[in-house]
């Protein structure tokens, strides 16, 4: 019979059939002996009686992004769907996205922490492991999992990332596509108007930013443009251009990085003193002001952490409405005194979930995890309901039936997808399939993304970090106790180096930061990192592993 149906449905059906056959093979048990007394075997319907759903509790980040008409992050269309379609009765517990450490500490201290905890940050999860508050997962997976167990066997990196110092698995993880999540965007139309070239070095970056701030690139006759943004994550991207990361590998060993912090602090200080940046950048604590300045056409160079599809749908769309002739393009990181680098990439194997050691129904937690990793669950959470939220596009992959409906009902549900491995759908799971190419602005955003992939995933350039921050090693309690109190004072010292004027230089800031480090016994931290790199780096997930996965995905 000829198949004339929707190609996306055909692919989903094929994935589902294969998945069901695999799971049934994994869970099949040998038949028992026939009764010796000649009685009939128990009716098959008895064995097939559905098992009653058990109660579990699960955290979900609260970003304040759920539209009022959709309810709350704990009670909305997707929490209802997960409860209706899933194997457990789930109570969702909201955790403020940028206050999750405080919230989880309170929950554990009051013995009311949820059973399944979704959290990205290792510095939050690792102390919970050290204190015995989280459950080793090896036996739970072996005895109660089918889907996730199969993923572990097929993708050993999941186990490598989820395993901690005692050799046991503590974290569930997901697989993801490797693509740049930091970028350096520039107003190409401003470059042309002022007859400037794309900056190749950080000194040229400074000069272009200065011209953007001083030479009226928007042509309105007012002194109302900024050369570059450095607040919040924009400042972190500038740090990476200079490889101002706390730890670097030099001469085969890990060392605390100071020189690069001097260079980037001096760069930012020059920007501040010359009025090239927003003088109030420190109060822009979440980057909202810089984003607004960008979409209003007032920022020439915009370093940012970027969701490429979301950027096209939101920031780029807003910019084009406000400034129709604006042209934005990603540019390579300029060469700094430390060298030239690729930016941070998405985490290809991301540990996202842990289980409370006191979970009352861990078997139900495992079944819920298995449900979350199934292809049909992944596809529904990502795209919504067919006919209601999506239709098949020209390439057979889902595209939004209505952008307004998608934004209102689907786009905010990403934190329910923290165990979704969309990349396993080889045809429709890649990021690029999320762009609606019939929309001119999204097509422009798609072209930006493809250019970024070309210039930022260059294997000849070093990765800016030792590894993705989520794969940095777990510090033991005694070393963490030394390290934690020094983080803010040292960061504040470098901020003072930016704002301190002629009387307080970047060099003096570095000297004072080193003094804080030495007085706080920073040498013990350095010694620990050196020993870790010498003894355990072979088992760690490092930059070379990220490059290997990137090259593997690009060859598929």
Coordinates of C-alpha atoms in Angstrom, one line a residue:
X1 CA 0.0 0.0 0.0
X2 CA 1.4 3.4 -1.0
X3 CA 2.1 5.8 1.9
X4 CA 0.7 9.2 1.0
X5 CA 0.5 10.5 4.5
X6 CA 2.5 13.1 6.4
X7 CA 6.2 12.3 6.2
X8 CA 6.7 13.5 9.8
X9 CA 4.0 11.1 11.0
X10 CA 5.7 8.3 9.1
X11 CA 9.0 9.1 10.8
X12 CA 7.5 9.3 14.2
X13 CA 5.6 6.1 13.7
X14 CA 8.8 4.3 12.6
X15 CA 10.7 5.7 15.6
X16 CA 7.8 4.6 17.9
X17 CA 7.6 1.1 16.4
X18 CA 11.3 0.6 16.7
X19 CA 11.3 1.9 20.3
X20 CA 8.4 -0.3 21.3
X21 CA 10.0 -3.4 19.8
X22 CA 13.3 -2.6 21.6
X23 CA 11.6 -2.1 24.9
X24 CA 9.5 -5.2 24.7
X25 CA 12.6 -7.2 23.8
X26 CA 14.5 -5.7 26.8
X27 CA 11.6 -6.4 29.2
X28 CA 10.4 -9.8 28.0
X29 CA 10.7 -12.6 30.6
X30 CA 10.8 -16.4 29.8
X31 CA 7.4 -18.1 30.1
X32 CA 6.9 -20.2 33.2
X33 CA 6.2 -24.0 33.2
X34 CA 2.7 -25.2 32.4
X35 CA 0.6 -26.2 35.5
X36 CA 1.1 -29.8 36.4
X37 CA -2.5 -30.3 37.6
X38 CA -4.0 -29.7 34.2
X39 CA -5.7 -26.4 35.1
X40 CA -5.7 -23.6 32.7
X41 CA -3.0 -20.9 33.1
X42 CA -4.2 -17.5 34.6
X43 CA -6.1 -15.4 32.2
X44 CA -3.9 -13.0 30.2
X45 CA -6.1 -10.1 31.1
X46 CA -5.1 -10.4 34.8
X47 CA -1.4 -9.9 34.0
X48 CA -2.2 -7.0 31.7
X49 CA -4.1 -5.0 34.4
X50 CA -2.5 -1.5 34.3
X51 CA -0.4 -0.7 37.3
X52 CA -1.8 2.2 39.4
X53 CA 0.2 5.4 39.1
X54 CA 2.4 6.3 42.0
X55 CA 2.9 9.8 43.4
X56 CA 6.2 11.6 42.8
X57 CA 7.3 15.2 43.1
X58 CA 9.5 17.0 40.5
X59 CA 11.2 20.4 40.4
X60 CA 10.8 22.8 37.5
X61 CA 12.6 26.1 37.0
X62 CA 10.4 29.1 37.4
X63 CA 11.6 31.9 35.1
X64 CA 8.4 33.9 35.3
X65 CA 7.8 33.2 31.6
X66 CA 4.5 31.4 31.7
X67 CA 1.8 33.6 30.1
X68 CA -1.0 34.5 32.5
X69 CA -3.6 32.7 30.4
X70 CA -1.6 29.5 30.6
X71 CA -1.5 29.3 34.4
X72 CA 1.7 28.9 36.5
X73 CA 4.8 26.8 36.0
X74 CA 3.4 24.2 38.4
X75 CA 0.0 24.0 36.8
X76 CA -0.4 24.6 33.1
X77 CA -1.3 22.7 29.9
X78 CA 2.1 20.8 29.9
X79 CA 2.0 19.7 33.5
X80 CA -1.5 18.4 32.8
X81 CA -0.3 16.6 29.7
X82 CA 2.7 15.1 31.5
X83 CA 0.3 13.7 34.2
X84 CA -2.3 12.5 31.7
X85 CA 0.2 10.8 29.4
X86 CA 3.0 9.8 31.8
X87 CA 3.4 6.9 34.2
X88 CA 3.2 8.8 37.5
X89 CA 1.1 11.4 39.4
X90 CA 3.5 14.3 39.4
X91 CA 3.4 17.2 41.7
X92 CA 5.6 20.0 40.3
X93 CA 7.6 22.2 42.6
X94 CA 8.7 25.6 41.3
X95 CA 12.3 26.6 41.8
X96 CA 13.3 30.2 40.9
X97 CA 15.8 29.8 38.0
X98 CA 18.5 32.1 39.4
X99 CA 17.9 31.3 43.1
X100 CA 17.8 27.5 42.8
X101 CA 20.7 26.9 45.2
X102 CA 18.9 28.8 48.0
X103 CA 15.6 27.1 47.3
X104 CA 17.0 23.6 47.2
X105 CA 19.0 24.2 50.4
X106 CA 15.8 25.2 52.2
X107 CA 13.9 22.2 50.8
X108 CA 16.6 19.7 51.9
X109 CA 17.0 21.4 55.3
X110 CA 13.3 21.0 55.9
X111 CA 13.2 17.4 54.6
X112 CA 10.8 18.4 51.9
X113 CA 13.0 18.2 48.8
X114 CA 11.2 16.7 45.8
X115 CA 12.0 13.2 44.5
X116 CA 13.4 14.2 41.1
X117 CA 15.4 17.4 40.9
X118 CA 16.2 19.1 37.6
X119 CA 19.3 21.3 37.9
X120 CA 22.1 22.3 35.5
X121 CA 24.8 23.7 37.9
X122 CA 27.4 21.2 39.2
X123 CA 28.2 23.5 42.1
X124 CA 24.7 23.1 43.4
X125 CA 24.5 19.3 42.8
X126 CA 27.9 18.2 43.9
X127 CA 27.6 19.3 47.6
X128 CA 24.3 17.4 47.8
X129 CA 26.1 14.3 46.6
X130 CA 28.9 14.8 49.1
X131 CA 26.3 15.1 51.9
X132 CA 24.6 11.8 50.9
X133 CA 21.4 13.6 50.0
X134 CA 21.2 12.2 46.5
X135 CA 20.6 8.6 45.4
X136 CA 23.1 6.5 43.4
X137 CA 21.3 5.4 40.3
X138 CA 23.0 2.3 39.2
X139 CA 20.6 -0.2 40.8
X140 CA 17.6 1.9 40.0
X141 CA 18.5 2.0 36.4
X142 CA 19.3 -1.7 36.3
X143 CA 16.1 -2.9 38.0
X144 CA 13.5 -0.4 36.8
X145 CA 14.6 1.3 33.6
X146 CA 14.2 0.2 30.0
X147 CA 14.6 3.3 27.8
X148 CA 17.3 5.1 29.7
X149 CA 19.2 1.9 30.3
X150 CA 19.2 1.3 26.5
X151 CA 20.5 4.9 26.0
X152 CA 23.4 4.3 28.4
X153 CA 24.4 1.2 26.5
X154 CA 24.2 2.9 23.1
X155 CA 25.9 6.2 24.3
X156 CA 28.6 5.5 26.9
X157 CA 29.3 9.3 27.3
X158 CA 26.0 9.5 29.3
X159 CA 27.5 7.2 31.9
X160 CA 30.9 8.9 31.8
X161 CA 29.2 12.3 32.6
X162 CA 26.8 11.0 35.2
X163 CA 29.4 9.0 37.2
X164 CA 31.1 10.7 40.2
X165 CA 34.3 10.2 42.2
X166 CA 33.0 7.1 44.0
X167 CA 32.4 5.3 40.6
X168 CA 28.6 5.5 40.9
X169 CA 26.1 7.1 38.6
X170 CA 24.3 10.0 40.3
X171 CA 23.0 12.0 37.4
X172 CA 20.7 11.5 34.4
X173 CA 21.9 13.2 31.3
X174 CA 20.8 14.1 27.8
X175 CA 22.5 14.3 24.4
X176 CA 22.6 17.6 22.5
X177 CA 23.8 19.0 19.2
X178 CA 27.1 20.9 19.4
X179 CA 26.7 24.5 18.3
X180 CA 28.0 27.9 19.5
X181 CA 26.0 29.3 22.4
X182 CA 28.1 32.5 22.6
X183 CA 28.5 34.9 19.7
X184 CA 29.9 38.3 18.8
X185 CA 27.3 40.2 16.7
X186 CA 28.0 43.4 14.9
X187 CA 25.9 45.9 13.0
X188 CA 27.3 45.4 9.5
X189 CA 25.3 48.3 8.2
X190 CA 27.2 50.6 10.7
X191 CA 30.5 49.2 9.5
X192 CA 29.7 50.1 5.9
X193 CA 28.3 53.6 6.8
X194 CA 31.5 54.5 8.7
X195 CA 33.8 52.7 6.2
X196 CA 35.1 50.3 8.8
X197 CA 36.4 46.7 8.5
X198 CA 35.5 43.7 10.6
X199 CA 37.9 43.9 13.6
X200 CA 40.6 41.2 13.5
X201 CA 42.2 41.9 16.8
X202 CA 41.0 43.1 20.2
X203 CA 42.7 46.5 19.6
X204 CA 40.7 46.8 16.3
X205 CA 37.6 45.8 18.3
X206 CA 38.2 48.7 20.6
X207 CA 38.6 51.1 17.7
X208 CA 35.4 50.0 16.0
X209 CA 33.5 50.2 19.2
X210 CA 34.8 53.7 19.8
X211 CA 33.7 54.8 16.3
X212 CA 30.3 53.3 16.9
X213 CA 29.9 55.3 20.1
X214 CA 31.2 58.6 18.8
X215 CA 30.5 58.9 15.0
X216 CA 26.6 58.8 15.0
X217 CA 26.2 55.5 13.1
X218 CA 22.4 55.7 13.3
X219 CA 22.4 59.1 11.7
X220 CA 20.0 60.8 14.0
X221 CA 22.4 63.6 15.0
X222 CA 22.4 62.6 18.7
X223 CA 25.1 61.1 20.9
X224 CA 22.9 58.1 21.9
X225 CA 24.7 55.0 20.7
X226 CA 27.0 52.5 22.5
X227 CA 29.9 50.9 20.9
X228 CA 29.7 47.5 22.7
X229 CA 27.7 45.9 25.5
X230 CA 29.5 44.4 28.5
X231 CA 26.8 43.8 31.1
X232 CA 25.9 40.3 32.4
X233 CA 26.6 37.6 29.8
X234 CA 27.9 40.1 27.3
X235 CA 30.8 40.8 29.7
X236 CA 31.4 37.0 30.0
X237 CA 31.7 36.7 26.2
X238 CA 34.3 39.6 26.2
X239 CA 36.2 37.7 29.0
X240 CA 36.3 34.6 26.7
X241 CA 37.6 36.6 23.8
X242 CA 40.7 37.2 26.0
X243 CA 40.5 33.6 27.5
X244 CA 40.0 35.2 30.9
X245 CA 38.9 31.9 32.4
X246 CA 40.0 30.9 35.9
X247 CA 41.8 27.7 34.8
X248 CA 43.9 27.0 31.7
X249 CA 46.2 24.2 30.7
X250 CA 49.8 25.3 30.1
X251 CA 52.8 23.1 29.5
X252 CA 50.6 20.0 30.2
X253 CA 49.3 21.1 33.6
X254 CA 46.4 23.1 35.0
X255 CA 47.3 26.6 36.3
X256 CA 45.4 29.5 37.7
X257 CA 45.0 32.2 35.0
X258 CA 46.0 35.7 36.0
X259 CA 47.6 37.5 33.0
X260 CA 44.5 37.2 30.8
X261 CA 42.3 38.8 33.5
X262 CA 44.7 41.8 33.5
X263 CA 44.3 42.2 29.8
X264 CA 40.5 42.0 29.7
X265 CA 40.2 44.3 32.7
X266 CA 42.4 46.9 31.0
X267 CA 40.2 46.5 27.8
X268 CA 37.0 47.1 29.7
X269 CA 38.5 49.9 31.7
X270 CA 39.4 51.7 28.5
X271 CA 35.9 51.2 27.2
X272 CA 34.4 52.6 30.4
X273 CA 36.8 55.6 30.7
X274 CA 36.2 56.6 27.1
X275 CA 32.4 56.5 27.4
X276 CA 32.1 53.7 24.8
X277 CA 29.8 51.5 26.9
X278 CA 26.8 52.1 29.1
X279 CA 28.3 53.6 32.3
X280 CA 25.5 51.9 34.3
X281 CA 26.4 48.4 33.0
X282 CA 26.9 47.0 36.5
X283 CA 23.2 47.6 37.4
X284 CA 22.1 45.7 34.3
X285 CA 22.3 42.4 36.2
X286 CA 20.4 40.2 33.8
X287 CA 21.3 41.9 30.5
X288 CA 17.8 43.2 29.9
X289 CA 18.9 46.8 29.4
X290 CA 21.6 45.8 26.9
X291 CA 19.1 43.6 25.0
X292 CA 16.7 46.5 24.9
X293 CA 19.4 48.9 23.6
X294 CA 20.3 46.4 20.9
X295 CA 16.7 45.9 19.6
X296 CA 16.2 49.7 19.7
X297 CA 19.2 50.0 17.4
X298 CA 21.6 51.7 19.9
X299 CA 24.4 49.0 20.3
X300 CA 26.9 48.4 17.5
X301 CA 28.6 45.3 18.9
X302 CA 26.6 42.8 20.9
X303 CA 28.4 39.9 22.6
X304 CA 25.8 37.5 24.0
X305 CA 24.7 34.0 25.0
X306 CA 22.4 33.1 22.2
X307 CA 19.5 30.7 21.4
X308 CA 19.7 31.1 17.7
X309 CA 16.1 30.2 16.8
X310 CA 14.8 32.3 19.8
X311 CA 17.0 35.2 18.7
X312 CA 15.6 35.2 15.2
X313 CA 12.0 35.0 16.5
X314 CA 12.5 37.7 19.2
X315 CA 15.5 40.0 19.3
X316 CA 16.1 40.1 15.5
X317 CA 12.4 40.4 14.7
X318 CA 12.1 43.4 17.2
X319 CA 15.3 45.0 15.8
X320 CA 14.0 44.8 12.2
X321 CA 10.6 46.3 13.2
X322 CA 12.4 49.2 15.0
X323 CA 15.2 49.6 12.4
X324 CA 14.2 47.9 9.1
X325 CA 17.5 48.6 7.4
X326 CA 19.6 47.1 10.2
X327 CA 22.0 44.3 9.2
X328 CA 23.5 42.0 11.9
X329 CA 26.2 39.4 11.4
X330 CA 28.3 37.2 13.6
X331 CA 32.0 37.7 13.4
X332 CA 34.9 35.5 14.6
X333 CA 36.4 36.3 18.0
X334 CA 39.2 38.7 17.4
X335 CA 42.8 37.7 18.2
X336 CA 43.6 38.7 21.8
X337 CA 47.0 38.7 23.6
X338 CA 46.2 35.2 24.6
X339 CA 45.3 34.0 21.1
X340 CA 42.2 33.4 19.0
X341 CA 39.5 31.0 20.2
X342 CA 36.3 29.3 19.4
X343 CA 33.5 30.4 21.7
X344 CA 31.6 28.3 24.2
X345 CA 29.6 25.5 22.7
X346 CA 26.4 23.8 23.8
X347 CA 27.0 20.9 26.1
X348 CA 26.8 17.8 24.0
X349 CA 26.3 15.5 27.1
X350 CA 24.4 17.5 29.8
X351 CA 23.7 16.1 33.2
X352 CA 20.4 17.6 34.2
X353 CA 18.6 15.5 36.8
X354 CA 19.3 13.8 40.2
X355 CA 17.1 11.8 42.6
X356 CA 16.5 12.6 46.3
X357 CA 18.0 9.8 48.4
X358 CA 14.7 9.9 50.4
X359 CA 12.5 9.5 47.4
X360 CA 9.5 7.4 48.4
X361 CA 8.8 5.8 45.0
X362 CA 12.1 5.7 43.2
X363 CA 10.7 3.1 40.8
X364 CA 8.0 5.6 39.7
X365 CA 10.7 8.3 39.3
X366 CA 12.6 5.9 37.0
X367 CA 9.5 5.2 34.9
X368 CA 8.9 9.0 34.6
X369 CA 12.5 9.5 33.4
X370 CA 12.0 6.7 30.9
X371 CA 8.8 8.5 29.7
X372 CA 10.6 11.8 29.3
X373 CA 13.4 10.3 27.1
X374 CA 11.0 8.6 24.7
X375 CA 11.0 10.1 21.1
X376 CA 7.3 10.8 21.1
X377 CA 7.5 12.7 24.4
X378 CA 10.5 14.6 23.2
X379 CA 8.7 15.6 20.0
X380 CA 5.5 16.7 21.7
X381 CA 7.2 18.8 24.3
X382 CA 9.4 20.4 21.6
X383 CA 6.7 21.1 19.0
X384 CA 3.4 20.9 20.7
X385 CA 0.3 19.0 19.4
X386 CA 0.0 18.3 15.7
X387 CA -2.7 20.4 14.0
X388 CA -2.9 22.6 17.0
X389 CA 0.7 23.9 17.3
X390 CA 2.5 22.5 14.3
X391 CA 2.2 21.3 10.7
X392 CA 4.7 19.5 8.5
X393 CA 6.9 22.0 6.6
X394 CA 8.4 21.6 3.2
X395 CA 11.2 19.4 4.5
X396 CA 8.7 17.2 6.3
X397 CA 9.7 18.5 9.7
X398 CA 7.4 20.4 12.1
X399 CA 7.0 24.1 11.7
X400 CA 4.7 26.3 13.8
X401 CA 1.1 26.5 12.6
X402 CA 1.0 29.9 14.2
X403 CA 4.0 31.8 15.7
X404 CA 1.7 33.6 18.1
X405 CA 0.1 30.4 19.3
X406 CA 3.6 28.7 19.6
X407 CA 4.9 31.7 21.6
X408 CA 1.8 31.7 23.9
X409 CA 1.4 27.9 24.4
X410 CA 4.7 26.1 23.6
X411 CA 7.8 28.2 23.5
X412 CA 8.0 28.7 27.3
X413 CA 8.0 24.9 28.2
X414 CA 11.7 24.3 27.6
X415 CA 12.4 23.4 31.3
X416 CA 10.1 20.4 30.9
X417 CA 12.5 19.2 28.2
X418 CA 15.7 18.9 30.3
X419 CA 16.0 15.2 29.5
X420 CA 15.1 15.6 25.8
X421 CA 17.7 14.3 23.4
X422 CA 16.3 15.9 20.3
X423 CA 19.5 15.2 18.4
X424 CA 18.6 11.5 18.2
X425 CA 16.0 12.5 15.5
X426 CA 18.6 12.7 12.7
X427 CA 16.2 14.3 10.2
X428 CA 14.3 16.8 12.3
X429 CA 16.2 17.1 15.6
X430 CA 18.9 19.6 14.6
X431 CA 18.6 23.2 15.6
X432 CA 18.4 24.5 12.0
X433 CA 15.1 22.8 11.5
X434 CA 13.5 25.1 14.0
X435 CA 13.7 28.1 11.7
X436 CA 10.6 29.0 9.7
X437 CA 12.4 29.8 6.4
X438 CA 9.2 31.2 4.9
X439 CA 9.5 34.1 7.3
X440 CA 12.1 36.7 5.9
X441 CA 13.5 37.6 9.3
X442 CA 13.8 34.0 10.4
X443 CA 15.5 33.3 7.1
X444 CA 17.9 36.1 8.0
X445 CA 18.5 34.5 11.4
X446 CA 19.0 31.1 9.8
X447 CA 21.7 32.6 7.6
X448 CA 23.4 34.1 10.6
X449 CA 23.3 30.7 12.4
X450 CA 24.9 28.9 9.4
X451 CA 27.6 31.6 9.2
X452 CA 28.2 31.2 12.9
X453 CA 28.6 27.4 12.5
X454 CA 31.2 28.0 9.9
X455 CA 33.3 30.6 11.8
X456 CA 32.9 29.3 15.3
X457 CA 33.2 25.5 15.0
X458 CA 36.7 25.7 13.5
X459 CA 38.7 22.6 14.8
X460 CA 42.0 24.5 14.2
X461 CA 41.2 27.0 16.9
X462 CA 41.4 26.0 20.6
X463 CA 38.3 25.8 22.7
X464 CA 38.3 28.7 25.1
X465 CA 37.7 26.5 28.3
X466 CA 39.3 23.3 29.6
X467 CA 35.8 21.9 29.1
X468 CA 32.2 23.0 29.3
X469 CA 31.8 24.4 32.9
X470 CA 29.3 21.7 33.7
X471 CA 32.0 19.1 33.3
X472 CA 34.6 20.8 35.5
X473 CA 35.7 18.4 38.3
X474 CA 33.8 18.2 41.6
X475 CA 35.8 19.9 44.3
X476 CA 36.0 18.0 47.6
X477 CA 34.5 19.8 50.6
X478 CA 37.7 21.0 52.1
X479 CA 38.9 22.5 48.8
X480 CA 35.5 24.0 48.1
X481 CA 35.6 25.6 51.6
X482 CA 38.8 27.4 50.6
X483 CA 37.6 28.3 47.1
X484 CA 34.1 29.6 47.6
X485 CA 34.9 32.6 50.0
X486 CA 37.4 34.0 47.5
X487 CA 35.2 34.1 44.4
X488 CA 33.3 37.3 45.1
X489 CA 36.2 39.3 46.6
X490 CA 38.4 38.5 43.6
X491 CA 35.6 39.3 41.1
X492 CA 34.9 42.6 42.9
X493 CA 38.6 43.5 42.7
X494 CA 38.6 43.2 38.9
X495 CA 35.4 45.3 38.8
X496 CA 37.2 47.9 40.8
X497 CA 39.9 47.7 38.2
X498 CA 37.4 48.7 35.5
X499 CA 35.8 51.5 37.5
X500 CA 38.7 52.8 39.5
X501 CA 40.0 55.5 37.1
X502 CA 43.7 56.4 36.8
X503 CA 44.3 55.7 40.4
X504 CA 43.6 52.0 40.2
X505 CA 45.0 50.1 37.2
X506 CA 44.2 46.6 35.9
X507 CA 47.7 45.6 36.9
X508 CA 47.0 46.7 40.5
X509 CA 43.7 44.9 40.5
X510 CA 45.5 41.7 39.5
X511 CA 48.1 42.2 42.2
X512 CA 45.4 42.6 44.8
X513 CA 43.5 39.6 43.5
X514 CA 46.6 37.5 43.8
X515 CA 47.1 38.7 47.3
X516 CA 43.6 37.6 48.2
X517 CA 44.3 34.3 46.6
X518 CA 47.6 33.7 48.4
X519 CA 46.2 34.8 51.8
X520 CA 43.2 32.5 51.3
X521 CA 45.5 29.4 50.6
X522 CA 44.8 29.4 46.9
X523 CA 47.9 27.2 46.5
X524 CA 45.9 24.3 48.0
X525 CA 43.3 24.7 45.2
X526 CA 46.1 24.9 42.6
X527 CA 47.7 21.7 43.9
X528 CA 44.4 19.9 43.9
X529 CA 43.7 20.9 40.2
X530 CA 47.2 19.8 39.1
X531 CA 46.7 16.5 40.8
X532 CA 43.3 16.0 39.3
X533 CA 44.6 16.8 35.8
X534 CA 47.5 14.5 36.2
X535 CA 45.6 11.5 37.6
X536 CA 42.0 11.8 36.4
X537 CA 41.8 13.9 33.3
X538 CA 41.7 10.7 31.1
X539 CA 38.3 9.9 32.6
X540 CA 37.0 13.4 32.5
X541 CA 34.9 14.9 29.7
X542 CA 37.2 17.6 28.3
X543 CA 37.4 19.9 25.3
X544 CA 38.8 17.1 23.1
X545 CA 35.6 15.1 23.8
X546 CA 33.5 18.1 22.8
X547 CA 35.4 18.4 19.5
X548 CA 35.1 14.7 18.9
X549 CA 31.3 14.8 19.3
X550 CA 31.1 18.0 17.2
X551 CA 33.0 16.3 14.3
X552 CA 31.0 13.1 14.6
X553 CA 27.7 15.1 14.3
X554 CA 28.9 17.2 11.4
X555 CA 29.9 14.0 9.5
X556 CA 26.4 12.5 9.9

